[in-house]
mmCIF file of N, CA and C in Angstrom:
data_model
loop_
_atom_site.group_PDB
_atom_site.id
_atom_site.type_symbol
_atom_site.label_atom_id
_atom_site.label_comp_id
_atom_site.label_asym_id
_atom_site.label_seq_id
_atom_site.Cartn_x
_atom_site.Cartn_y
_atom_site.Cartn_z
ATOM 1 N N UNK A 870 0.845 -1.183 0.000
ATOM 2 C CA UNK A 870 0.000 0.000 0.000
ATOM 3 C C UNK A 870 0.890 1.247 0.000
ATOM 4 N N UNK A 871 0.513 2.208 -0.813
ATOM 5 C CA UNK A 871 1.240 3.477 -0.841
ATOM 6 C C UNK A 871 0.885 4.285 0.403
ATOM 7 N N UNK A 872 1.894 4.878 0.990
ATOM 8 C CA UNK A 872 1.637 5.711 2.167
ATOM 9 C C UNK A 872 0.952 7.021 1.792
ATOM 10 N N UNK A 873 1.237 7.504 0.579
ATOM 11 C CA UNK A 873 0.583 8.720 0.102
ATOM 12 C C UNK A 873 0.112 8.521 -1.328
ATOM 13 N N UNK A 874 -1.143 8.830 -1.578
ATOM 14 C CA UNK A 874 -1.667 8.852 -2.935
ATOM 15 C C UNK A 874 -1.458 10.259 -3.491
ATOM 16 N N UNK A 875 -1.637 10.422 -4.779
ATOM 17 C CA UNK A 875 -1.514 11.756 -5.401
ATOM 18 C C UNK A 875 -2.552 12.705 -4.790
ATOM 19 N N UNK A 876 -3.763 12.206 -4.552
ATOM 20 C CA UNK A 876 -4.819 13.048 -3.973
ATOM 21 C C UNK A 876 -4.443 13.514 -2.565
ATOM 22 N N UNK A 877 -3.894 12.612 -1.748
ATOM 23 C CA UNK A 877 -3.487 12.996 -0.396
ATOM 24 C C UNK A 877 -2.320 13.971 -0.443
ATOM 25 N N UNK A 878 -1.393 13.721 -1.352
ATOM 26 C CA UNK A 878 -0.237 14.610 -1.479
ATOM 27 C C UNK A 878 -0.674 16.042 -1.774
ATOM 28 N N UNK A 879 -1.702 16.192 -2.607
ATOM 29 C CA UNK A 879 -2.211 17.526 -2.953
ATOM 30 C C UNK A 879 -2.868 18.206 -1.754
ATOM 31 N N UNK A 880 -3.459 17.415 -0.846
ATOM 32 C CA UNK A 880 -4.125 17.976 0.338
ATOM 33 C C UNK A 880 -3.139 18.476 1.390
ATOM 34 N N UNK A 881 -1.939 17.869 1.423
ATOM 35 C CA UNK A 881 -1.006 18.182 2.501
ATOM 36 C C UNK A 881 -0.353 19.548 2.312
ATOM 37 N N UNK A 882 -0.408 20.394 3.322
ATOM 38 C CA UNK A 882 0.252 21.694 3.250
ATOM 39 C C UNK A 882 1.774 21.515 3.290
ATOM 40 N N UNK A 883 2.512 22.504 2.773
ATOM 41 C CA UNK A 883 3.972 22.421 2.821
ATOM 42 C C UNK A 883 4.499 22.557 4.251
ATOM 43 N N UNK A 884 5.730 22.104 4.449
ATOM 44 C CA UNK A 884 6.371 22.241 5.766
ATOM 45 C C UNK A 884 6.378 23.693 6.208
ATOM 46 N N UNK A 885 6.298 23.871 7.509
ATOM 47 C CA UNK A 885 6.321 25.176 8.172
ATOM 48 C C UNK A 885 5.138 26.068 7.812
ATOM 49 N N UNK A 886 4.010 25.455 7.472
ATOM 50 C CA UNK A 886 2.821 26.240 7.163
ATOM 51 C C UNK A 886 1.921 26.424 8.383
ATOM 52 N N UNK A 887 2.338 25.840 9.511
ATOM 53 C CA UNK A 887 1.654 26.017 10.793
ATOM 54 C C UNK A 887 0.185 25.602 10.730
ATOM 55 N N UNK A 888 -0.059 24.471 10.123
ATOM 56 C CA UNK A 888 -1.424 23.956 10.089
ATOM 57 C C UNK A 888 -1.768 23.323 11.427
ATOM 58 N N UNK A 889 -3.036 23.228 11.707
ATOM 59 C CA UNK A 889 -3.461 22.593 12.962
ATOM 60 C C UNK A 889 -4.345 21.385 12.677
ATOM 61 N N UNK A 890 -4.101 20.718 11.530
ATOM 62 C CA UNK A 890 -4.894 19.553 11.155
ATOM 63 C C UNK A 890 -3.996 18.398 10.744
ATOM 64 N N UNK A 891 -4.438 17.203 11.062
ATOM 65 C CA UNK A 891 -3.773 15.985 10.599
ATOM 66 C C UNK A 891 -4.573 15.475 9.405
ATOM 67 N N UNK A 892 -3.869 15.189 8.304
ATOM 68 C CA UNK A 892 -4.521 14.789 7.065
ATOM 69 C C UNK A 892 -4.369 13.298 6.761
ATOM 70 N N UNK A 893 -3.316 12.684 7.291
ATOM 71 C CA UNK A 893 -3.002 11.292 6.984
ATOM 72 C C UNK A 893 -2.566 10.590 8.267
ATOM 73 N N UNK A 894 -2.951 9.314 8.379
ATOM 74 C CA UNK A 894 -2.538 8.499 9.529
ATOM 75 C C UNK A 894 -1.811 7.262 9.012
ATOM 76 N N UNK A 895 -0.574 7.050 9.498
ATOM 77 C CA UNK A 895 0.192 5.836 9.213
ATOM 78 C C UNK A 895 0.362 5.092 10.532
ATOM 79 N N UNK A 896 0.397 3.767 10.472
ATOM 80 C CA UNK A 896 0.560 2.991 11.701
ATOM 81 C C UNK A 896 1.279 1.684 11.414
ATOM 82 N N UNK A 897 1.878 1.134 12.447
ATOM 83 C CA UNK A 897 2.483 -0.190 12.368
ATOM 84 C C UNK A 897 1.468 -1.178 12.926
ATOM 85 N N UNK A 898 1.050 -2.170 12.125
ATOM 86 C CA UNK A 898 0.060 -3.117 12.620
ATOM 87 C C UNK A 898 0.614 -4.079 13.672
ATOM 88 N N UNK A 899 1.951 -4.206 13.757
ATOM 89 C CA UNK A 899 2.543 -5.147 14.711
ATOM 90 C C UNK A 899 3.567 -4.484 15.638
ATOM 91 N N UNK A 900 3.438 -3.186 15.788
ATOM 92 C CA UNK A 900 4.238 -2.419 16.753
ATOM 93 C C UNK A 900 3.398 -1.191 17.104
ATOM 94 N N UNK A 901 3.608 -0.624 18.226
ATOM 95 C CA UNK A 901 2.729 0.452 18.693
ATOM 96 C C UNK A 901 3.230 1.839 18.309
ATOM 97 N N UNK A 902 3.283 2.113 17.007
ATOM 98 C CA UNK A 902 3.657 3.447 16.537
ATOM 99 C C UNK A 902 2.619 3.942 15.545
ATOM 100 N N UNK A 903 2.291 5.229 15.641
ATOM 101 C CA UNK A 903 1.360 5.875 14.728
ATOM 102 C C UNK A 903 1.899 7.266 14.409
ATOM 103 N N UNK A 904 1.810 7.636 13.140
ATOM 104 C CA UNK A 904 2.238 8.951 12.676
ATOM 105 C C UNK A 904 1.036 9.649 12.070
ATOM 106 N N UNK A 905 0.762 10.872 12.493
ATOM 107 C CA UNK A 905 -0.300 11.703 11.932
ATOM 108 C C UNK A 905 0.384 12.822 11.160
ATOM 109 N N UNK A 906 0.224 12.813 9.847
ATOM 110 C CA UNK A 906 0.938 13.762 8.985
ATOM 111 C C UNK A 906 0.134 15.046 8.858
ATOM 112 N N UNK A 907 0.804 16.160 9.194
ATOM 113 C CA UNK A 907 0.172 17.469 9.129
ATOM 114 C C UNK A 907 0.732 18.322 7.995
ATOM 115 N N UNK A 908 2.009 18.148 7.677
ATOM 116 C CA UNK A 908 2.683 18.923 6.637
ATOM 117 C C UNK A 908 3.657 18.011 5.908
ATOM 118 N N UNK A 909 3.981 18.342 4.649
ATOM 119 C CA UNK A 909 4.780 17.430 3.831
ATOM 120 C C UNK A 909 5.577 18.180 2.769
ATOM 121 N N UNK A 910 6.805 17.719 2.541
ATOM 122 C CA UNK A 910 7.654 18.227 1.458
ATOM 123 C C UNK A 910 7.827 17.090 0.448
ATOM 124 N N UNK A 911 7.184 17.179 -0.724
ATOM 125 C CA UNK A 911 7.260 16.087 -1.688
ATOM 126 C C UNK A 911 8.656 15.873 -2.280
ATOM 127 N N UNK A 912 9.497 16.876 -2.258
ATOM 128 C CA UNK A 912 10.847 16.734 -2.813
ATOM 129 C C UNK A 912 11.744 15.887 -1.921
ATOM 130 N N UNK A 913 11.604 16.016 -0.618
ATOM 131 C CA UNK A 913 12.492 15.308 0.312
ATOM 132 C C UNK A 913 11.803 14.150 1.030
ATOM 133 N N UNK A 914 10.473 14.173 1.075
ATOM 134 C CA UNK A 914 9.741 13.176 1.839
ATOM 135 C C UNK A 914 9.626 13.536 3.307
ATOM 136 N N UNK A 915 10.129 14.712 3.692
ATOM 137 C CA UNK A 915 10.051 15.145 5.088
ATOM 138 C C UNK A 915 8.622 15.514 5.447
ATOM 139 N N UNK A 916 8.249 15.168 6.659
ATOM 140 C CA UNK A 916 6.900 15.410 7.164
ATOM 141 C C UNK A 916 6.992 16.037 8.548
ATOM 142 N N UNK A 917 5.922 16.703 8.912
ATOM 143 C CA UNK A 917 5.771 17.195 10.282
ATOM 144 C C UNK A 917 4.414 16.715 10.761
ATOM 145 N N UNK A 918 4.369 16.289 12.019
ATOM 146 C CA UNK A 918 3.098 15.865 12.559
ATOM 147 C C UNK A 918 3.219 15.337 13.964
ATOM 148 N N UNK A 919 2.205 14.620 14.366
ATOM 149 C CA UNK A 919 2.127 14.051 15.708
ATOM 150 C C UNK A 919 2.531 12.583 15.621
ATOM 151 N N UNK A 920 3.441 12.180 16.495
ATOM 152 C CA UNK A 920 3.903 10.798 16.529
ATOM 153 C C UNK A 920 3.500 10.199 17.866
ATOM 154 N N UNK A 921 2.853 9.047 17.795
ATOM 155 C CA UNK A 921 2.461 8.326 18.996
ATOM 156 C C UNK A 921 3.260 7.025 19.018
ATOM 157 N N UNK A 922 4.159 6.919 19.996
ATOM 158 C CA UNK A 922 5.005 5.732 20.113
ATOM 159 C C UNK A 922 5.404 5.567 21.563
ATOM 160 N N UNK A 923 6.700 5.609 21.812
ATOM 161 C CA UNK A 923 7.157 5.564 23.201
ATOM 162 C C UNK A 923 6.657 6.782 23.963
ATOM 163 N N UNK A 924 6.562 7.887 23.275
ATOM 164 C CA UNK A 924 5.994 9.140 23.783
ATOM 165 C C UNK A 924 5.007 9.640 22.733
ATOM 166 N N UNK A 925 4.186 10.591 23.082
ATOM 167 C CA UNK A 925 3.331 11.265 22.106
ATOM 168 C C UNK A 925 3.867 12.678 21.976
ATOM 169 N N UNK A 926 4.323 13.010 20.754
ATOM 170 C CA UNK A 926 4.966 14.305 20.568
ATOM 171 C C UNK A 926 4.873 14.763 19.122
ATOM 172 N N UNK A 927 4.974 16.068 18.934
ATOM 173 C CA UNK A 927 5.041 16.648 17.600
ATOM 174 C C UNK A 927 6.497 16.635 17.152
ATOM 175 N N UNK A 928 6.709 16.412 15.860
ATOM 176 C CA UNK A 928 8.072 16.424 15.366
ATOM 177 C C UNK A 928 8.141 16.129 13.880
ATOM 178 N N UNK A 929 9.380 16.060 13.399
ATOM 179 C CA UNK A 929 9.646 15.798 11.987
ATOM 180 C C UNK A 929 10.005 14.332 11.788
ATOM 181 N N UNK A 930 9.602 13.773 10.663
ATOM 182 C CA UNK A 930 9.950 12.405 10.277
ATOM 183 C C UNK A 930 9.970 12.347 8.756
ATOM 184 N N UNK A 931 10.533 11.281 8.209
ATOM 185 C CA UNK A 931 10.704 11.176 6.770
ATOM 186 C C UNK A 931 9.922 9.975 6.239
ATOM 187 N N UNK A 932 9.103 10.221 5.228
ATOM 188 C CA UNK A 932 8.267 9.170 4.663
ATOM 189 C C UNK A 932 9.097 8.017 4.104
ATOM 190 N N UNK A 933 10.233 8.324 3.457
ATOM 191 C CA UNK A 933 11.066 7.272 2.870
ATOM 192 C C UNK A 933 11.654 6.364 3.946
ATOM 193 N N UNK A 934 11.971 6.919 5.096
ATOM 194 C CA UNK A 934 12.468 6.101 6.205
ATOM 195 C C UNK A 934 11.333 5.255 6.801
ATOM 196 N N UNK A 935 10.155 5.832 6.875
ATOM 197 C CA UNK A 935 9.015 5.101 7.430
ATOM 198 C C UNK A 935 8.623 3.936 6.522
ATOM 199 N N UNK A 936 8.785 4.104 5.214
ATOM 200 C CA UNK A 936 8.482 3.018 4.278
ATOM 201 C C UNK A 936 9.359 1.786 4.520
ATOM 202 N N UNK A 937 10.517 1.976 5.111
ATOM 203 C CA UNK A 937 11.459 0.875 5.365
ATOM 204 C C UNK A 937 11.207 0.165 6.696
ATOM 205 N N UNK A 938 10.410 0.760 7.568
ATOM 206 C CA UNK A 938 10.175 0.205 8.902
ATOM 207 C C UNK A 938 9.362 -1.077 8.808
ATOM 208 N N UNK A 939 9.755 -2.041 9.618
ATOM 209 C CA UNK A 939 9.007 -3.284 9.759
ATOM 210 C C UNK A 939 8.834 -3.548 11.253
ATOM 211 N N UNK A 940 7.659 -4.018 11.620
ATOM 212 C CA UNK A 940 7.385 -4.347 13.015
ATOM 213 C C UNK A 940 7.961 -5.704 13.366
ATOM 214 N N UNK A 941 7.629 -6.184 14.554
ATOM 215 C CA UNK A 941 8.220 -7.425 15.059
ATOM 216 C C UNK A 941 7.838 -8.659 14.245
ATOM 217 N N UNK A 942 6.760 -8.588 13.468
ATOM 218 C CA UNK A 942 6.388 -9.709 12.607
ATOM 219 C C UNK A 942 6.715 -9.434 11.138
ATOM 220 N N UNK A 943 7.471 -8.365 10.901
ATOM 221 C CA UNK A 943 7.909 -8.045 9.548
ATOM 222 C C UNK A 943 6.904 -7.286 8.704
ATOM 223 N N UNK A 944 5.823 -6.809 9.325
ATOM 224 C CA UNK A 944 4.792 -6.093 8.572
ATOM 225 C C UNK A 944 5.196 -4.635 8.336
ATOM 226 N N UNK A 945 4.919 -4.092 7.160
ATOM 227 C CA UNK A 945 5.259 -2.699 6.867
ATOM 228 C C UNK A 945 4.244 -1.732 7.485
ATOM 229 N N UNK A 946 4.622 -0.476 7.509
ATOM 230 C CA UNK A 946 3.726 0.594 7.955
ATOM 231 C C UNK A 946 2.591 0.705 6.941
ATOM 232 N N UNK A 947 1.388 0.935 7.443
ATOM 233 C CA UNK A 947 0.208 1.053 6.589
ATOM 234 C C UNK A 947 -0.429 2.421 6.751
ATOM 235 N N UNK A 948 -1.219 2.789 5.757
ATOM 236 C CA UNK A 948 -2.002 4.019 5.829
ATOM 237 C C UNK A 948 -3.423 3.644 6.231
ATOM 238 N N UNK A 949 -3.981 4.379 7.173
ATOM 239 C CA UNK A 949 -5.372 4.182 7.571
ATOM 240 C C UNK A 949 -6.244 4.807 6.486
ATOM 241 N N UNK A 950 -6.845 3.980 5.660
ATOM 242 C CA UNK A 950 -7.641 4.464 4.521
ATOM 243 C C UNK A 950 -8.937 5.142 4.951
ATOM 244 N N UNK A 951 -9.366 4.938 6.185
ATOM 245 C CA UNK A 951 -10.615 5.515 6.663
ATOM 246 C C UNK A 951 -10.398 6.758 7.535
ATOM 247 N N UNK A 952 -9.139 7.154 7.716
ATOM 248 C CA UNK A 952 -8.845 8.335 8.529
ATOM 249 C C UNK A 952 -9.337 9.584 7.807
ATOM 250 N N UNK A 953 -10.010 10.442 8.537
ATOM 251 C CA UNK A 953 -10.499 11.704 7.991
ATOM 252 C C UNK A 953 -9.729 12.850 8.621
ATOM 253 N N UNK A 954 -9.545 13.914 7.858
ATOM 254 C CA UNK A 954 -8.838 15.087 8.353
ATOM 255 C C UNK A 954 -9.421 15.498 9.698
ATOM 256 N N UNK A 955 -8.523 15.693 10.664
ATOM 257 C CA UNK A 955 -8.927 15.962 12.038
ATOM 258 C C UNK A 955 -8.084 17.097 12.606
ATOM 259 N N UNK A 956 -8.693 17.978 13.357
ATOM 260 C CA UNK A 956 -7.916 19.028 14.013
ATOM 261 C C UNK A 956 -7.020 18.387 15.076
ATOM 262 N N UNK A 957 -5.889 19.004 15.318
ATOM 263 C CA UNK A 957 -4.978 18.431 16.314
ATOM 264 C C UNK A 957 -5.609 18.438 17.698
ATOM 265 N N UNK A 958 -6.430 19.418 17.982
ATOM 266 C CA UNK A 958 -7.096 19.469 19.281
ATOM 267 C C UNK A 958 -8.004 18.251 19.452
ATOM 268 N N UNK A 959 -8.791 17.923 18.437
ATOM 269 C CA UNK A 959 -9.668 16.748 18.504
ATOM 270 C C UNK A 959 -8.838 15.456 18.599
ATOM 271 N N UNK A 960 -7.756 15.420 17.851
ATOM 272 C CA UNK A 960 -6.901 14.240 17.837
ATOM 273 C C UNK A 960 -6.285 13.994 19.209
ATOM 274 N N UNK A 961 -5.769 15.029 19.831
ATOM 275 C CA UNK A 961 -5.162 14.904 21.152
ATOM 276 C C UNK A 961 -6.210 14.473 22.186
ATOM 277 N N UNK A 962 -7.396 15.036 22.102
ATOM 278 C CA UNK A 962 -8.475 14.628 23.018
ATOM 279 C C UNK A 962 -8.791 13.149 22.846
ATOM 280 N N UNK A 963 -8.835 12.676 21.600
ATOM 281 C CA UNK A 963 -9.128 11.276 21.324
ATOM 282 C C UNK A 963 -8.009 10.371 21.851
ATOM 283 N N UNK A 964 -6.768 10.781 21.708
ATOM 284 C CA UNK A 964 -5.636 9.986 22.162
ATOM 285 C C UNK A 964 -5.572 9.893 23.683
ATOM 286 N N UNK A 965 -6.097 10.885 24.366
ATOM 287 C CA UNK A 965 -6.092 10.882 25.835
ATOM 288 C C UNK A 965 -7.108 9.921 26.429
ATOM 289 N N UNK A 966 -8.077 9.502 25.633
ATOM 290 C CA UNK A 966 -9.131 8.603 26.142
ATOM 291 C C UNK A 966 -8.594 7.222 26.415
#
């Protein structure tokens, strides 16, 4: 599965645009990591967003590096096809539950 489709790529604001919405959700089905993409640079694959793993924090990550990640059973990172654009405030509230 592609982590980003052309349609999703067009929706993502450029890096440093100070958006307050998550547009894409990636997750490891066999490890407890989730990335919520808020901004994206198509030339470098760099992203900014919320990462839920050992800690929950905002930061930068690279799509090309995430494509190489495999969980403990060897499964690749997947895109949540049913994820809808969500404000970061709503997302954080949901994660706290």
